[in-house]
Short mmCIF file of C-alpha atoms in Angstrom, two decimals:
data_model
loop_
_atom_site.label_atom_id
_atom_site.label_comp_id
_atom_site.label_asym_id
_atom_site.label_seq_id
_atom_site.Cartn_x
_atom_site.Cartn_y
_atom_site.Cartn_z
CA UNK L 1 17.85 -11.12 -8.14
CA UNK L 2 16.22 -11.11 -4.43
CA UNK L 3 13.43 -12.57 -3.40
CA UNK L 4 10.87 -9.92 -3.35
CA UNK L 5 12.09 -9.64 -7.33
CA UNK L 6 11.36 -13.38 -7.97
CA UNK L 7 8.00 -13.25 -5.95
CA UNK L 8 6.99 -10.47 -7.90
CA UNK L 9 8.72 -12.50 -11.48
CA UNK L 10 6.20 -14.98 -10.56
CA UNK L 11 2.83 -12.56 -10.21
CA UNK L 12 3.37 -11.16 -13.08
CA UNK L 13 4.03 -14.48 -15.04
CA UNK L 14 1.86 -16.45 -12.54
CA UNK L 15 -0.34 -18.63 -15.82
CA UNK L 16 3.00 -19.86 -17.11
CA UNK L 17 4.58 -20.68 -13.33
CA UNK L 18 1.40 -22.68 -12.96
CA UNK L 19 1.49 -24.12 -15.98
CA UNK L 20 4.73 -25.07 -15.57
CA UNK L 21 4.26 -26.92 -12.34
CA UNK L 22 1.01 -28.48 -13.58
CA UNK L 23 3.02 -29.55 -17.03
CA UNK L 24 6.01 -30.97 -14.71
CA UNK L 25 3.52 -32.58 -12.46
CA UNK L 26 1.62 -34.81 -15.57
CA UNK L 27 5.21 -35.90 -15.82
CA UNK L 28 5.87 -37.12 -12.58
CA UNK L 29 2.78 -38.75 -12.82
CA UNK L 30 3.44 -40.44 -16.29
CA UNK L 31 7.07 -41.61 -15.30
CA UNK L 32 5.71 -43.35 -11.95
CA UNK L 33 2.91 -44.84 -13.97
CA UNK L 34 5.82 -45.57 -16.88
CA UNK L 35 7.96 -47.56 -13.62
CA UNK L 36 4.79 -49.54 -12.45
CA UNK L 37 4.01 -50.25 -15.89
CA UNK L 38 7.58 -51.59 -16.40
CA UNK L 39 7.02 -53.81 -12.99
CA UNK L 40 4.11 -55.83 -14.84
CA UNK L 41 1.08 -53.75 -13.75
CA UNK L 42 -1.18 -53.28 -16.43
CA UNK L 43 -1.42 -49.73 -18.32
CA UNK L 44 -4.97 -48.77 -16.50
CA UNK L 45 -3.95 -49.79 -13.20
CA UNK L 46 -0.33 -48.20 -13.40
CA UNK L 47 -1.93 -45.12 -14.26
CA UNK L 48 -4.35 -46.01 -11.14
CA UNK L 49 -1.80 -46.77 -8.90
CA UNK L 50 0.45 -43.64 -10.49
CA UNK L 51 -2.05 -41.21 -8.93
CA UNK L 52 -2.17 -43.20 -5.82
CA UNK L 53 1.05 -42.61 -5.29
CA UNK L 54 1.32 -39.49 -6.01
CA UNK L 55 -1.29 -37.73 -3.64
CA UNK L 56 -3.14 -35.17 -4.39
CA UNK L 57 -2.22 -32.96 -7.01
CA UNK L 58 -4.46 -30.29 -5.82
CA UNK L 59 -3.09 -30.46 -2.56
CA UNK L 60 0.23 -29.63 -4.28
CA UNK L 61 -0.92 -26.85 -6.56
CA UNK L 62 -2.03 -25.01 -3.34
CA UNK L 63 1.09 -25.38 -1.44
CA UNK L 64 3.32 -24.20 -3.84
CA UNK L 65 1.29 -21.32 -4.36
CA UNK L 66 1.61 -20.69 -0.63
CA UNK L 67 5.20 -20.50 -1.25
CA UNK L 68 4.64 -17.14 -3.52
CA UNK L 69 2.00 -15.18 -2.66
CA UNK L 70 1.70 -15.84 1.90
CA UNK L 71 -1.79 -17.11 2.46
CA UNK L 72 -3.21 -14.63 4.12
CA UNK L 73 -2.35 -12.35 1.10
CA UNK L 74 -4.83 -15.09 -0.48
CA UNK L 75 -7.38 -14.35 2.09
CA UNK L 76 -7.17 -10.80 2.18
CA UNK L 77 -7.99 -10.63 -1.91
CA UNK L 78 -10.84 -13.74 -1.18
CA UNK L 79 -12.20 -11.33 1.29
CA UNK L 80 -12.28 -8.28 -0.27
CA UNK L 81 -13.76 -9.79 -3.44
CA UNK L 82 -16.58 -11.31 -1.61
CA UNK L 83 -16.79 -7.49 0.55
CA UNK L 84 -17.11 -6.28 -2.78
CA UNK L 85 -19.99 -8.90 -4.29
CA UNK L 86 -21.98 -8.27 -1.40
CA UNK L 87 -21.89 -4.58 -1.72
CA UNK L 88 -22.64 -4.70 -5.05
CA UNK L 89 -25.99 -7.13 -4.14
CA UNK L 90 -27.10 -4.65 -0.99
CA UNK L 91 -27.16 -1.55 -3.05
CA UNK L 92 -29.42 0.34 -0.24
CA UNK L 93 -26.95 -0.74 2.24
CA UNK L 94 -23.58 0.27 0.13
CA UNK L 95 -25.84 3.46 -0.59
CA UNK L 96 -25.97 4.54 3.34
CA UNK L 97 -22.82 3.52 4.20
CA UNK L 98 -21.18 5.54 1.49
CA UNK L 99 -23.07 7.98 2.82
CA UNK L 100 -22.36 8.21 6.60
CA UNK L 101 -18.66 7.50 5.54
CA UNK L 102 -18.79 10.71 3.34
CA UNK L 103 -20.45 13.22 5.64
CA UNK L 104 -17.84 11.63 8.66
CA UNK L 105 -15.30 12.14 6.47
CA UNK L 106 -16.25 15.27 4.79
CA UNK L 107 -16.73 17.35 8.39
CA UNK L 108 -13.89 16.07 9.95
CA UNK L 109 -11.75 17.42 7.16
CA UNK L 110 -13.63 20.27 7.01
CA UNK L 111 -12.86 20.94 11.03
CA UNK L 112 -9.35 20.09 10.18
CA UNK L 113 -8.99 22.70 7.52
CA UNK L 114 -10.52 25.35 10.34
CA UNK L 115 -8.35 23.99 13.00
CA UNK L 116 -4.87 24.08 11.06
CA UNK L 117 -5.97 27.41 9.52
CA UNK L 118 -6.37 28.69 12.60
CA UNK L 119 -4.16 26.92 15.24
CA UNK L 120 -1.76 24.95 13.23
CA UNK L 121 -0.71 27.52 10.56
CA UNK L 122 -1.93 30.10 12.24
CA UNK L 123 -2.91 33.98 10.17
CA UNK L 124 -0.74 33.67 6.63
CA UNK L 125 1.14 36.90 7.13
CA UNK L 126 4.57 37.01 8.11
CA UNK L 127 5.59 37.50 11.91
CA UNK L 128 1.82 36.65 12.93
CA UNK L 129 3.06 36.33 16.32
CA UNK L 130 3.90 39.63 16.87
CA UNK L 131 -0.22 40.63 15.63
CA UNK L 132 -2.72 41.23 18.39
CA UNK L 133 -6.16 41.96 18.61
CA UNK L 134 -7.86 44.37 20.69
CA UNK L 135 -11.18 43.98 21.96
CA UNK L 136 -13.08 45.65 24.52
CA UNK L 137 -14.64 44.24 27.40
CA UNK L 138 -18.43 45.05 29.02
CA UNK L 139 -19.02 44.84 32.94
CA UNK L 140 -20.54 41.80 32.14
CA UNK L 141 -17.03 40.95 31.14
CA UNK L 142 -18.14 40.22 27.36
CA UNK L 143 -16.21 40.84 24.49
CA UNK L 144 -16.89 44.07 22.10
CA UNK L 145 -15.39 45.16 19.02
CA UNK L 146 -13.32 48.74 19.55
CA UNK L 147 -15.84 51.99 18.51
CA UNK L 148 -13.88 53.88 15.29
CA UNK L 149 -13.36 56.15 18.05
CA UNK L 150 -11.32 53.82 20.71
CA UNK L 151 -9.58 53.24 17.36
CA UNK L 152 -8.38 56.67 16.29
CA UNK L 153 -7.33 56.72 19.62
CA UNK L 154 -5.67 53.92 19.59
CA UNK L 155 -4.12 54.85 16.07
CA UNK L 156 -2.88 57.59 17.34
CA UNK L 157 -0.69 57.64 20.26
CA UNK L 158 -0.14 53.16 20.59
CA UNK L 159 3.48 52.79 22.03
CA UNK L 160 5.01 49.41 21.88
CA UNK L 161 2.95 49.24 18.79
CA UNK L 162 3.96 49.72 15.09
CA UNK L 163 0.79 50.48 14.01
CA UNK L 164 -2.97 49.66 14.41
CA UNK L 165 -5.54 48.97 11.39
CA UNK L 166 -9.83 48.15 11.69
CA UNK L 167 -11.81 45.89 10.12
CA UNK L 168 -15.21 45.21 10.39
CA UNK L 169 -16.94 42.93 8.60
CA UNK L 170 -19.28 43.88 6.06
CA UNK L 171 -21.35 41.69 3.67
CA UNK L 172 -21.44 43.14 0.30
CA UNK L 173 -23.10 42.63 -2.81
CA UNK L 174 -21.77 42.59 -6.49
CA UNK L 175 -24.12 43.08 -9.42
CA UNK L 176 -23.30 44.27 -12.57
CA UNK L 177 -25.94 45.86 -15.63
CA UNK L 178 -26.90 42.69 -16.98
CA UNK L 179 -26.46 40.03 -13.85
CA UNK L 180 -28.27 39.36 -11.01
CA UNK L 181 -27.08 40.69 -7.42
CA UNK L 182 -24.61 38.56 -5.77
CA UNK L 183 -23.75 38.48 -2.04
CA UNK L 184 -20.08 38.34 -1.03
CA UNK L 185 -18.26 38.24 2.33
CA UNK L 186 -17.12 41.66 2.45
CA UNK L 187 -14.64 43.02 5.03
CA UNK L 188 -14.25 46.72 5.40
CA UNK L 189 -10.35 47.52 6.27
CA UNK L 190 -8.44 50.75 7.15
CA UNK L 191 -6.11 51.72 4.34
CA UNK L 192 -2.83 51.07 6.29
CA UNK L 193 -4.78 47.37 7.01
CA UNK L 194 -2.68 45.46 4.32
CA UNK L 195 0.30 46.93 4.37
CA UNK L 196 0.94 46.98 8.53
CA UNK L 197 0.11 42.88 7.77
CA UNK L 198 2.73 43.21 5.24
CA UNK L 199 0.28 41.85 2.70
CA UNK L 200 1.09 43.12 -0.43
CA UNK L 201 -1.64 42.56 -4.01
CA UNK L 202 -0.57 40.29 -6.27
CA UNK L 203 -1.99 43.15 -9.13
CA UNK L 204 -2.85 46.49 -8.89
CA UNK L 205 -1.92 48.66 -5.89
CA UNK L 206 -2.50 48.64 -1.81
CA UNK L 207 -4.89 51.00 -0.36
CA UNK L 208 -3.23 54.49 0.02
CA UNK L 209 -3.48 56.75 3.11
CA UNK L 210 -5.63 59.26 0.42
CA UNK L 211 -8.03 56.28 -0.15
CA UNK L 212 -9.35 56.51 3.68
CA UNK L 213 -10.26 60.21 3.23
CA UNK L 214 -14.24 61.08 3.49
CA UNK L 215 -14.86 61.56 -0.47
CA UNK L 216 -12.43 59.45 -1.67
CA UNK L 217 -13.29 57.48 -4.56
CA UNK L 218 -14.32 54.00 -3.35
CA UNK L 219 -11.71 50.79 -4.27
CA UNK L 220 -11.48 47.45 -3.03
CA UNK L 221 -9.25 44.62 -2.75
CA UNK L 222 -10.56 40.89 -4.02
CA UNK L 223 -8.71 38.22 -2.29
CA UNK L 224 -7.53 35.49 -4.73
CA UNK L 225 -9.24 31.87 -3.04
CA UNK L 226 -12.57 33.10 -1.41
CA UNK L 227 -15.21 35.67 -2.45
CA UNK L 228 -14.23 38.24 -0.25
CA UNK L 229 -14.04 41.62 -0.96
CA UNK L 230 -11.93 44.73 1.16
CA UNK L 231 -13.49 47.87 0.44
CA UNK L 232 -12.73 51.30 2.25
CA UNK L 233 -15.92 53.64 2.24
CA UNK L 234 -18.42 53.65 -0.44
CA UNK L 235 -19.76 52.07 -2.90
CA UNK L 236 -18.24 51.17 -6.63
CA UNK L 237 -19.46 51.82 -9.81
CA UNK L 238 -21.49 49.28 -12.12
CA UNK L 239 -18.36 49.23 -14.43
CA UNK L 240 -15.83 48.66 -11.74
CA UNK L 241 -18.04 45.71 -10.10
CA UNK L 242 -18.43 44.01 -13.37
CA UNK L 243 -14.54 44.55 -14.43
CA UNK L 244 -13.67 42.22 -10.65
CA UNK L 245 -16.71 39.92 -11.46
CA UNK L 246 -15.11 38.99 -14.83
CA UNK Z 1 6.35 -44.97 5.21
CA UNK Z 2 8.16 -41.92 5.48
CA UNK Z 3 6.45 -38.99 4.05
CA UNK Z 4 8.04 -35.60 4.08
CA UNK Z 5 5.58 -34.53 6.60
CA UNK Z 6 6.97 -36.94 9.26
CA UNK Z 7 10.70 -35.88 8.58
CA UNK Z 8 11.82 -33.04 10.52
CA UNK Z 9 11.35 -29.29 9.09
CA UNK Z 10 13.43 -28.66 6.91
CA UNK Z 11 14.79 -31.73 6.10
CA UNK Z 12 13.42 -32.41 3.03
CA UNK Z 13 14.86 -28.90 1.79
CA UNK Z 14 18.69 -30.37 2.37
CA UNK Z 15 17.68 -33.76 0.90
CA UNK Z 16 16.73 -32.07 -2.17
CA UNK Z 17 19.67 -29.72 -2.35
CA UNK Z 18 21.71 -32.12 -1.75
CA UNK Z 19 20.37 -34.79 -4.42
CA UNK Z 20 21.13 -31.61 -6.50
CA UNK Z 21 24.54 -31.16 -5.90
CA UNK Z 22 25.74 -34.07 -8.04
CA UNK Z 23 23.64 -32.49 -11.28
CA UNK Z 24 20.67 -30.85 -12.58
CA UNK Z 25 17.70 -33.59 -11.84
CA UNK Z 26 13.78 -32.87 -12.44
CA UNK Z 27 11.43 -33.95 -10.07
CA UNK Z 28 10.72 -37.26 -10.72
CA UNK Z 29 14.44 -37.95 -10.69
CA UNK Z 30 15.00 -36.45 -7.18
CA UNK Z 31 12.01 -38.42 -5.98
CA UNK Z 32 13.42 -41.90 -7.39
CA UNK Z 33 16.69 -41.02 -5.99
CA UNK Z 34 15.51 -40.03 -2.39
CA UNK Z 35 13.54 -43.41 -2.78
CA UNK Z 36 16.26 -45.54 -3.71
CA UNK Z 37 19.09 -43.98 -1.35
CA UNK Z 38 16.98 -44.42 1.70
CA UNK Z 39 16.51 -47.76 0.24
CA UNK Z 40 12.62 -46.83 0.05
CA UNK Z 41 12.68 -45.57 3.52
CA UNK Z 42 11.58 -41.93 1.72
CA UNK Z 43 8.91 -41.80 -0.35
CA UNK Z 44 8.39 -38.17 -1.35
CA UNK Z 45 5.14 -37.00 -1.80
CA UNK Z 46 4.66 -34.72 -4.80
CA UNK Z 47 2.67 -32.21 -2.12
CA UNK Z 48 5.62 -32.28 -0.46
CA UNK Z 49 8.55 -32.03 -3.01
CA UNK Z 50 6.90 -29.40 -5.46
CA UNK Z 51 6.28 -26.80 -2.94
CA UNK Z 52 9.60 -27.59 -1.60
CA UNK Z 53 10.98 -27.12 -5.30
CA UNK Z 54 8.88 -23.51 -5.29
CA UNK Z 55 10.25 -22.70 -2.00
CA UNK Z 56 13.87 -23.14 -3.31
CA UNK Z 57 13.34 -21.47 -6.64
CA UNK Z 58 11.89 -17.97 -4.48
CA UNK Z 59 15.09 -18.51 -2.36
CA UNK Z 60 17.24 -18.79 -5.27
CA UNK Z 61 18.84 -21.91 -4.46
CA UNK Z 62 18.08 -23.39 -7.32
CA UNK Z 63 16.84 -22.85 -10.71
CA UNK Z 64 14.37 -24.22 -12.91
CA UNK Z 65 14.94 -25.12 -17.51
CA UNK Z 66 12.98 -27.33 -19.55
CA UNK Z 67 15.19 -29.95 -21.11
CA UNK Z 68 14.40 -33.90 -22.51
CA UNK Z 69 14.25 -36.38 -20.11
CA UNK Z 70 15.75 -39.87 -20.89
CA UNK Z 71 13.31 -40.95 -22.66
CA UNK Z 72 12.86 -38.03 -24.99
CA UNK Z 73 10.00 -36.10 -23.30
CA UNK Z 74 9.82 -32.53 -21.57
CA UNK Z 75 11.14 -32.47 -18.15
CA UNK Z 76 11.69 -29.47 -15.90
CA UNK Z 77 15.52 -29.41 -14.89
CA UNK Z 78 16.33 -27.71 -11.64
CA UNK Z 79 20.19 -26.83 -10.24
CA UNK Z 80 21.83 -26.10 -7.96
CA UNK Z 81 23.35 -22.07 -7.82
CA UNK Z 82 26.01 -21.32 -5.62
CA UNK Z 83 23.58 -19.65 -3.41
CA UNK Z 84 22.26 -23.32 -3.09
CA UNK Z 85 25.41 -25.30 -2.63
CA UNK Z 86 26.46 -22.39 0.36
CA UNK Z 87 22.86 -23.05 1.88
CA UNK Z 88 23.68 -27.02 1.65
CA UNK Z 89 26.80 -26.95 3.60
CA UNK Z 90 25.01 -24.21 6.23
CA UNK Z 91 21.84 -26.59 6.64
CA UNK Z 92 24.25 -29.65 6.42
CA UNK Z 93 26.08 -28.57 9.43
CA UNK Z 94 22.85 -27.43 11.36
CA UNK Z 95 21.34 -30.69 11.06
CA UNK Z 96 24.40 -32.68 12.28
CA UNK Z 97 24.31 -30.51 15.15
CA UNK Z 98 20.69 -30.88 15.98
CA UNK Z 99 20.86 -34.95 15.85
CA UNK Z 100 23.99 -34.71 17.79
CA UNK Z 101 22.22 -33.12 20.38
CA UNK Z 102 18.81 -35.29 19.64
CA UNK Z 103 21.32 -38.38 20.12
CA UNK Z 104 22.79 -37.01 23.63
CA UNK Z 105 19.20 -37.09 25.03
CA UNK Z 106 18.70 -39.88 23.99
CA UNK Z 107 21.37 -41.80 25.20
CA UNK Z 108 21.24 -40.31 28.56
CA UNK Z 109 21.01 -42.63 31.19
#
């Protein structure tokens, strides 16, 4: 048995240790009052005298302790018990510091979730380095989003590229017959979008080239952790919004 | 009167394991003998010698049983393991060599 094994022996049977030493101790103390006794000292003083001799037993009760459990183990659990008394008597107090402590904590974590989404994982699509994104830029060197028409362009006759897709975003709004409107985060997507990511549905099927006809009937894609939607052109039926509400 | 806390460190550790080496002894017993070997010279404390005992049962140089004393009443036994007896000769020869060196300085001229 090591010692971290015994140490932790004696926590968890830390009453009887104790009792132990305190038993063993009453008969140290009884023997040397039993020898003085023996010497001719009467039974009151021996018992006196016993305790004389034998310090304090206090003294010894808290050493050997500090043998088992280090003493500034001891503190640490003092401390933190009173920490927890006096939190417990300044409720305003506990009440604000909980407070600033959860909002600091909350909007790091929340810039951390941002930041490793963004930098740290980066996009979750396989080969994401080999994605770019085209912008235009004004005279005023400022960033614009490509026209449809830059795009078809673009689409059209990109070397060194194996394909281009749009998206625009494009706030949407589900409601179905017996439910009030609700606003989304929609983002409207070319129909080779998904599959040039290769990004493929977990159920049902990928847009299709026929989808991004004028006419077409409209679909949409519902991502699986966040309300957004991907629809092509159009709108969709009562039915159909209800059916990806439920 | 020589407490425990004027021997050197450690000292008291080897006086105990050795006082053990000859049988199992409680604490009153060691005491007594310590006493009566140093011809009252040492005069344990019991703030001393029980947190000693502890700090020999966590190294597991000893061990600790209830048994009768002499005079019929319950006494805590502790003895020696071999992990003790291998620590007595260790210490044993560490403190020979520290008052063999304490003794060179002092008889220095």
């Amino acid at each position: 048995m090591g010692k971290a094994l015994r140490r932790l022996w004696y926590l968890l049977r830390r009453q009887r240790m104790e009792a132990d030493l305190e038993e063993e101790m009453a008969f140290h103390r009884a023997e040397t009052a039993r020898h003085l006794e023996s010497e001719g000292i009467t039974a009151g003083d021996a018992q006196l005298a016993a305790s004389r001799v034998f310090g304090s037993g206090a003294l010894a009760r808290n050493r050997a302790r500090d043998v088992w459990i280090r003493p500034w183990l001891q503190d640490l659990g003092q401390d933190t018990r009173f920490a927890c008394r006096i939190l417990r008597k300044e409720l305003a107090f506990t009440a604000a510091v909980v407070l600033v402590l959860g909002a600091g904590i909350g909007v790091n974590t929340t810039q951390f979730t941002i930041v490793d989404a963004m930098c740290i994982r980066g996009l979750p699509i396989a080969r994401a380095d080999r994605v770019v994104y085209i912008r235009t830029r004004d005279a005023h060197d400022r960033e614009h989003p490509l026209s449809y028409g830059d795009f078809e362009d673009l689409h059209g006759d990109a070397r060194g590229l194996a394909g281009a897709a749009a998206f625009t975003a494009a706030p949407t709004v589900i409601a179905g017959d017996t439910q009030a409107p609700d606003r989304v985060i929609g983002v409207r997507i070319s129909a080779n979008g998904f599959c040039l990511l290769g990004v493929r549905p977990m159920l049902g099927r990928d847009f299709i080239p026929h989808d991004d006809t004028a006419g077409a009937p409209p679909v949409a894609v519902i991502s699986y952790c966040l309300p957004v939607l991907c629809v092509l052109r159009g709108g969709l039926s009562n039915d159909q919004m209800k059916q990806f509400h439920d | 009167m020589g407490d425990a806390q004027e021997l050197l460190p450690g000292t008291l550790d080897l006086l105990i394991l050795k006082a053990l080496a000859r049988g199992a002894m409680h604490g009153y017993g060691i005491a007594q003998y310590l006493k009566a070997l140093s011809e009252e010279v040492l005069q344990v404390g019991e703030s001393s010698l029980y947190p000693a005992l502890q700090r020999l049962l966590l190294n597991g140089w000893v061990t600790a049983e209830w048994g009768a004393s002499a005079n019929n009443r319950r006494a805590r036994y502790y003895t020696l393991t071999a992990a003790g007896r291998k620590q007595l000769a260790a210490e044993r020869r560490e403190f020979d060599r520290l008052i063999l060196a304490i003794r060179k300085v002092l008889n220095a001229t």
